Structure formats: structure tokens, C-alpha cells
């Protein structure tokens, strides 16, 4: 259970940007630490996957709440997370390749050792300490006002990245995939301030996009690392349709009507 922090409602839902930020930072640090322990103790690839998810989610939170976080400390934490990302990413890529294609398990083990070395490092421990110690400043805005501004910014960047896109271009897709993930995490951060009946379908549409983009990314990684080939036609058709459905949705943080 996540403890109720200062600024929360009697039901345990934070009502201020500062309280919500504190909740997310502490939750992220706990999740990353738990996944790291699992990654060191087990070869189950799900621990590493969740560690990467937690790290990306933390980076997204630092961006979403950047206006109320100490600028220098937040940037330092983002840099630490970026340095950790390549080792975790390589290990995850080989886990996926071995599971799907029966690729070289020796390379998978080498990538896992590299990831575990990164997890055991003092840099990793310092990153967790920084995440736990970071404190947000007070905001004059309500959580709803703050969230609407942050989500509008993320939405704007996503639509810009997708404007005129050629979905068959892996580099363009990757840029959109990053923006989709950031907006999805942002929506999850701020959804408690809005009506669930409007937020849930919107987040579901983002999850659908993220899933298809993730499958296409796995194909691109397999092509790059082991020269694997796969027909992307059906996935690209699904992606185009999913994007069109998403683009027609009204953002839940804007007033209805």
C-alpha cells in the first residue's frame, strides 16, 4: 500500500501537485529497488522489464513535475537514469530475442551480467538515494490545473512528432513511441484529478498504441542485432488504425463539450 502523504484527501488521493509528486517519486523508488533485487536474485526477465518500466516512469515524472522540482537535482537524477538505461536496454533486448527467436543465449547472459553490474554499482545506489531525497515545492495551482497544463504540453509534442509520419520508418516510429509512453505515464500521474470515466478510455487508447509500437520496435531490434526478418504489414495497418482512433479522442483533461 502507498502511504497517504501530506496534501492527500481522506480517501488517500493527493489533492496537490506537491503531494502527488511525492507519492510518485517514493512509489517509483520502491518499485525500482524491488525490481533490482529480483533481477539480482533471479533470471526471470520480468524483473528486468519492470526495472526498465520503473526507470522510465521515474524519468517521465521528473519531466511532468519539473516546474516544482529543484532544477539542478532533477537534471542530475535524469542523467543518472540515462546512464543506467543502455545496460538495462541491452539485457532486455536479448531476453526478448532469446524468447522469441531462440537467439544466442551466450550474448543474453553477457548482457545480463552487464545489467547486474550496473545494478550493483554505487551509481545505482546513489540514484535511488537521490530519488528518495528529492522534494517538490509548493504550487499555487490545483492538481487538476497543474496536470492539465503538463498533459497539454505532452500531447502537443506527441501530435507534432506524428504529423505527416511514415509509419514504415522505424526512426520516426521510435520518436512517436517515446512521446506515447511519456503521455501515457503523464495521464496515469494526473488521472486521479479527473473523472475516471473519461480518463480510462483515453489511457486505454495510449496503451494500445504503445503495445503495437513495442511489437514493431522488437522487430526492428531483432533486425539490427541478428538480421531477423518479419512481415510488418499487419502491424503497420493496426498502428495506422489505432492512431486514427486515438487522434479522434478528446483529451480528458479538457472541459467536456
PDB file of N, CA and C in Angstrom, residues 130-178:
ATOM      1  N   UNK A 130      19.023   9.708  -4.357  1.00  0.00           N
ATOM      2  CA  UNK A 130      18.589  10.999  -4.893  1.00  0.00           C
ATOM      3  C   UNK A 130      17.083  11.009  -5.138  1.00  0.00           C
ATOM      4  N   UNK A 131      16.551   9.900  -5.668  1.00  0.00           N
ATOM      5  CA  UNK A 131      15.111   9.823  -5.943  1.00  0.00           C
ATOM      6  C   UNK A 131      14.308   9.941  -4.655  1.00  0.00           C
ATOM      7  N   UNK A 132      14.781   9.304  -3.605  1.00  0.00           N
ATOM      8  CA  UNK A 132      14.062   9.351  -2.323  1.00  0.00           C
ATOM      9  C   UNK A 132      14.179  10.717  -1.645  1.00  0.00           C
ATOM     10  N   UNK A 133      15.295  11.388  -1.881  1.00  0.00           N
ATOM     11  CA  UNK A 133      15.541  12.657  -1.188  1.00  0.00           C
ATOM     12  C   UNK A 133      14.921  13.856  -1.896  1.00  0.00           C
ATOM     13  N   UNK A 134      14.562  13.715  -3.160  1.00  0.00           N
ATOM     14  CA  UNK A 134      14.050  14.847  -3.937  1.00  0.00           C
ATOM     15  C   UNK A 134      12.710  15.319  -3.370  1.00  0.00           C
ATOM     16  N   UNK A 135      12.574  16.619  -3.223  1.00  0.00           N
ATOM     17  CA  UNK A 135      11.361  17.193  -2.664  1.00  0.00           C
ATOM     18  C   UNK A 135      10.798  18.262  -3.603  1.00  0.00           C
ATOM     19  N   UNK A 136       9.496  18.185  -3.833  1.00  0.00           N
ATOM     20  CA  UNK A 136       8.832  19.173  -4.683  1.00  0.00           C
ATOM     21  C   UNK A 136       8.467  20.409  -3.874  1.00  0.00           C
ATOM     22  N   UNK A 137       8.372  21.529  -4.563  1.00  0.00           N
ATOM     23  CA  UNK A 137       7.978  22.789  -3.938  1.00  0.00           C
ATOM     24  C   UNK A 137       6.459  22.931  -3.989  1.00  0.00           C
ATOM     25  N   UNK A 138       5.952  23.835  -3.201  1.00  0.00           N
ATOM     26  CA  UNK A 138       4.518  24.119  -3.229  1.00  0.00           C
ATOM     27  C   UNK A 138       4.136  24.738  -4.575  1.00  0.00           C
ATOM     28  N   UNK A 139       2.889  24.523  -4.973  1.00  0.00           N
ATOM     29  CA  UNK A 139       2.370  25.118  -6.191  1.00  0.00           C
ATOM     30  C   UNK A 139       1.072  25.841  -5.873  1.00  0.00           C
ATOM     31  N   UNK A 140       0.832  26.955  -6.531  1.00  0.00           N
ATOM     32  CA  UNK A 140      -0.423  27.692  -6.341  1.00  0.00           C
ATOM     33  C   UNK A 140      -1.561  27.051  -7.119  1.00  0.00           C
ATOM     34  N   UNK A 141      -1.222  26.152  -8.031  1.00  0.00           N
ATOM     35  CA  UNK A 141      -2.235  25.505  -8.857  1.00  0.00           C
ATOM     36  C   UNK A 141      -2.795  24.271  -8.153  1.00  0.00           C
ATOM     37  N   UNK A 142      -4.016  23.943  -8.495  1.00  0.00           N
ATOM     38  CA  UNK A 142      -4.580  22.673  -8.046  1.00  0.00           C
ATOM     39  C   UNK A 142      -3.941  21.552  -8.861  1.00  0.00           C
ATOM     40  N   UNK A 143      -4.124  20.317  -8.407  1.00  0.00           N
ATOM     41  CA  UNK A 143      -3.597  19.176  -9.165  1.00  0.00           C
ATOM     42  C   UNK A 143      -4.227  19.124 -10.551  1.00  0.00           C
ATOM     43  N   UNK A 144      -5.512  19.467 -10.654  1.00  0.00           N
ATOM     44  CA  UNK A 144      -6.196  19.462 -11.945  1.00  0.00           C
ATOM     45  C   UNK A 144      -5.598  20.511 -12.882  1.00  0.00           C
ATOM     46  N   UNK A 145      -5.363  21.714 -12.383  1.00  0.00           N
ATOM     47  CA  UNK A 145      -4.790  22.779 -13.222  1.00  0.00           C
ATOM     48  C   UNK A 145      -3.364  22.424 -13.647  1.00  0.00           C
ATOM     49  N   UNK A 146      -2.580  21.974 -12.690  1.00  0.00           N
ATOM     50  CA  UNK A 146      -1.192  21.609 -12.974  1.00  0.00           C
ATOM     51  C   UNK A 146      -1.148  20.463 -13.979  1.00  0.00           C
ATOM     52  N   UNK A 147      -1.981  19.444 -13.752  1.00  0.00           N
ATOM     53  CA  UNK A 147      -1.997  18.289 -14.636  1.00  0.00           C
ATOM     54  C   UNK A 147      -2.439  18.633 -16.040  1.00  0.00           C
ATOM     55  N   UNK A 148      -3.462  19.477 -16.168  1.00  0.00           N
ATOM     56  CA  UNK A 148      -3.954  19.857 -17.491  1.00  0.00           C
ATOM     57  C   UNK A 148      -2.871  20.549 -18.305  1.00  0.00           C
ATOM     58  N   UNK A 149      -2.096  21.425 -17.653  1.00  0.00           N
ATOM     59  CA  UNK A 149      -1.016  22.129 -18.360  1.00  0.00           C
ATOM     60  C   UNK A 149       0.077  21.153 -18.788  1.00  0.00           C
ATOM     61  N   UNK A 150       0.454  20.243 -17.882  1.00  0.00           N
ATOM     62  CA  UNK A 150       1.508  19.277 -18.196  1.00  0.00           C
ATOM     63  C   UNK A 150       1.068  18.326 -19.306  1.00  0.00           C
ATOM     64  N   UNK A 151      -0.159  17.841 -19.237  1.00  0.00           N
ATOM     65  CA  UNK A 151      -0.659  16.907 -20.246  1.00  0.00           C
ATOM     66  C   UNK A 151      -0.821  17.583 -21.602  1.00  0.00           C
ATOM     67  N   UNK A 152      -1.249  18.823 -21.609  1.00  0.00           N
ATOM     68  CA  UNK A 152      -1.365  19.552 -22.876  1.00  0.00           C
ATOM     69  C   UNK A 152       0.004  19.687 -23.545  1.00  0.00           C
ATOM     70  N   UNK A 153       1.021  19.934 -22.745  1.00  0.00           N
ATOM     71  CA  UNK A 153       2.385  20.034 -23.278  1.00  0.00           C
ATOM     72  C   UNK A 153       2.836  18.703 -23.894  1.00  0.00           C
ATOM     73  N   UNK A 154       2.589  17.601 -23.193  1.00  0.00           N
ATOM     74  CA  UNK A 154       2.976  16.282 -23.704  1.00  0.00           C
ATOM     75  C   UNK A 154       2.191  15.913 -24.953  1.00  0.00           C
ATOM     76  N   UNK A 155       0.897  16.225 -24.944  1.00  0.00           N
ATOM     77  CA  UNK A 155       0.044  15.929 -26.091  1.00  0.00           C
ATOM     78  C   UNK A 155       0.499  16.703 -27.318  1.00  0.00           C
ATOM     79  N   UNK A 156       0.865  17.944 -27.114  1.00  0.00           N
ATOM     80  CA  UNK A 156       1.337  18.795 -28.212  1.00  0.00           C
ATOM     81  C   UNK A 156       2.606  18.203 -28.842  1.00  0.00           C
ATOM     82  N   UNK A 157       3.515  17.723 -28.015  1.00  0.00           N
ATOM     83  CA  UNK A 157       4.766  17.149 -28.518  1.00  0.00           C
ATOM     84  C   UNK A 157       4.515  15.831 -29.259  1.00  0.00           C
ATOM     85  N   UNK A 158       3.552  15.060 -28.778  1.00  0.00           N
ATOM     86  CA  UNK A 158       3.218  13.808 -29.459  1.00  0.00           C
ATOM     87  C   UNK A 158       2.624  14.082 -30.834  1.00  0.00           C
ATOM     88  N   UNK A 159       1.642  14.970 -30.904  1.00  0.00           N
ATOM     89  CA  UNK A 159       1.000  15.239 -32.190  1.00  0.00           C
ATOM     90  C   UNK A 159       1.990  15.855 -33.184  1.00  0.00           C
ATOM     91  N   UNK A 160       2.930  16.642 -32.673  1.00  0.00           N
ATOM     92  CA  UNK A 160       3.961  17.211 -33.557  1.00  0.00           C
ATOM     93  C   UNK A 160       4.845  16.113 -34.118  1.00  0.00           C
ATOM     94  N   UNK A 161       5.239  15.142 -33.280  1.00  0.00           N
ATOM     95  CA  UNK A 161       6.107  14.049 -33.724  1.00  0.00           C
ATOM     96  C   UNK A 161       5.406  13.159 -34.746  1.00  0.00           C
ATOM     97  N   UNK A 162       4.072  13.053 -34.651  1.00  0.00           N
ATOM     98  CA  UNK A 162       3.325  12.167 -35.545  1.00  0.00           C
ATOM     99  C   UNK A 162       2.814  12.871 -36.800  1.00  0.00           C
ATOM    100  N   UNK A 163       2.993  14.173 -36.881  1.00  0.00           N
ATOM    101  CA  UNK A 163       2.452  14.923 -38.019  1.00  0.00           C
ATOM    102  C   UNK A 163       3.139  14.485 -39.320  1.00  0.00           C
ATOM    103  N   UNK A 164       2.355  14.020 -40.274  1.00  0.00           N
ATOM    104  CA  UNK A 164       2.891  13.612 -41.569  1.00  0.00           C
ATOM    105  C   UNK A 164       3.788  12.395 -41.516  1.00  0.00           C
ATOM    106  N   UNK A 165       3.654  11.572 -40.493  1.00  0.00           N
ATOM    107  CA  UNK A 165       4.578  10.464 -40.291  1.00  0.00           C
ATOM    108  C   UNK A 165       4.410   9.358 -41.324  1.00  0.00           C
ATOM    109  N   UNK A 166       5.517   8.725 -41.661  1.00  0.00           N
ATOM    110  CA  UNK A 166       5.533   7.499 -42.457  1.00  0.00           C
ATOM    111  C   UNK A 166       5.713   6.356 -41.452  1.00  0.00           C
ATOM    112  N   UNK A 167       4.637   5.614 -41.172  1.00  0.00           N
ATOM    113  CA  UNK A 167       4.691   4.594 -40.128  1.00  0.00           C
ATOM    114  C   UNK A 167       5.686   3.485 -40.448  1.00  0.00           C
ATOM    115  N   UNK A 168       6.075   3.343 -41.690  1.00  0.00           N
ATOM    116  CA  UNK A 168       7.041   2.298 -42.042  1.00  0.00           C
ATOM    117  C   UNK A 168       8.477   2.700 -41.706  1.00  0.00           C
ATOM    118  N   UNK A 169       8.686   3.968 -41.336  1.00  0.00           N
ATOM    119  CA  UNK A 169      10.013   4.463 -40.981  1.00  0.00           C
ATOM    120  C   UNK A 169      10.267   4.192 -39.496  1.00  0.00           C
ATOM    121  N   UNK A 170      11.214   3.303 -39.197  1.00  0.00           N
ATOM    122  CA  UNK A 170      11.462   2.882 -37.809  1.00  0.00           C
ATOM    123  C   UNK A 170      11.908   4.039 -36.924  1.00  0.00           C
ATOM    124  N   UNK A 171      12.723   4.947 -37.452  1.00  0.00           N
ATOM    125  CA  UNK A 171      13.221   6.068 -36.652  1.00  0.00           C
ATOM    126  C   UNK A 171      12.081   7.013 -36.278  1.00  0.00           C
ATOM    127  N   UNK A 172      11.196   7.287 -37.241  1.00  0.00           N
ATOM    128  CA  UNK A 172      10.043   8.144 -36.950  1.00  0.00           C
ATOM    129  C   UNK A 172       9.114   7.475 -35.935  1.00  0.00           C
ATOM    130  N   UNK A 173       8.904   6.176 -36.102  1.00  0.00           N
ATOM    131  CA  UNK A 173       8.067   5.438 -35.142  1.00  0.00           C
ATOM    132  C   UNK A 173       8.647   5.488 -33.742  1.00  0.00           C
ATOM    133  N   UNK A 174       9.967   5.363 -33.649  1.00  0.00           N
ATOM    134  CA  UNK A 174      10.618   5.366 -32.337  1.00  0.00           C
ATOM    135  C   UNK A 174      10.385   6.701 -31.632  1.00  0.00           C
ATOM    136  N   UNK A 175      10.470   7.798 -32.385  1.00  0.00           N
ATOM    137  CA  UNK A 175      10.242   9.116 -31.789  1.00  0.00           C
ATOM    138  C   UNK A 175       8.809   9.237 -31.271  1.00  0.00           C
ATOM    139  N   UNK A 176       7.854   8.714 -32.035  1.00  0.00           N
ATOM    140  CA  UNK A 176       6.461   8.747 -31.591  1.00  0.00           C
ATOM    141  C   UNK A 176       6.262   7.834 -30.389  1.00  0.00           C
ATOM    142  N   UNK A 177       6.913   6.682 -30.401  1.00  0.00           N
ATOM    143  CA  UNK A 177       6.789   5.730 -29.287  1.00  0.00           C
ATOM    144  C   UNK A 177       7.212   6.372 -27.969  1.00  0.00           C
ATOM    145  N   UNK A 178       8.290   7.118 -27.985  1.00  0.00           N
ATOM    146  CA  UNK A 178       8.755   7.809 -26.779  1.00  0.00           C
ATOM    147  C   UNK A 178       7.694   8.780 -26.284  1.00  0.00           C
TER     148      UNK A 178
END
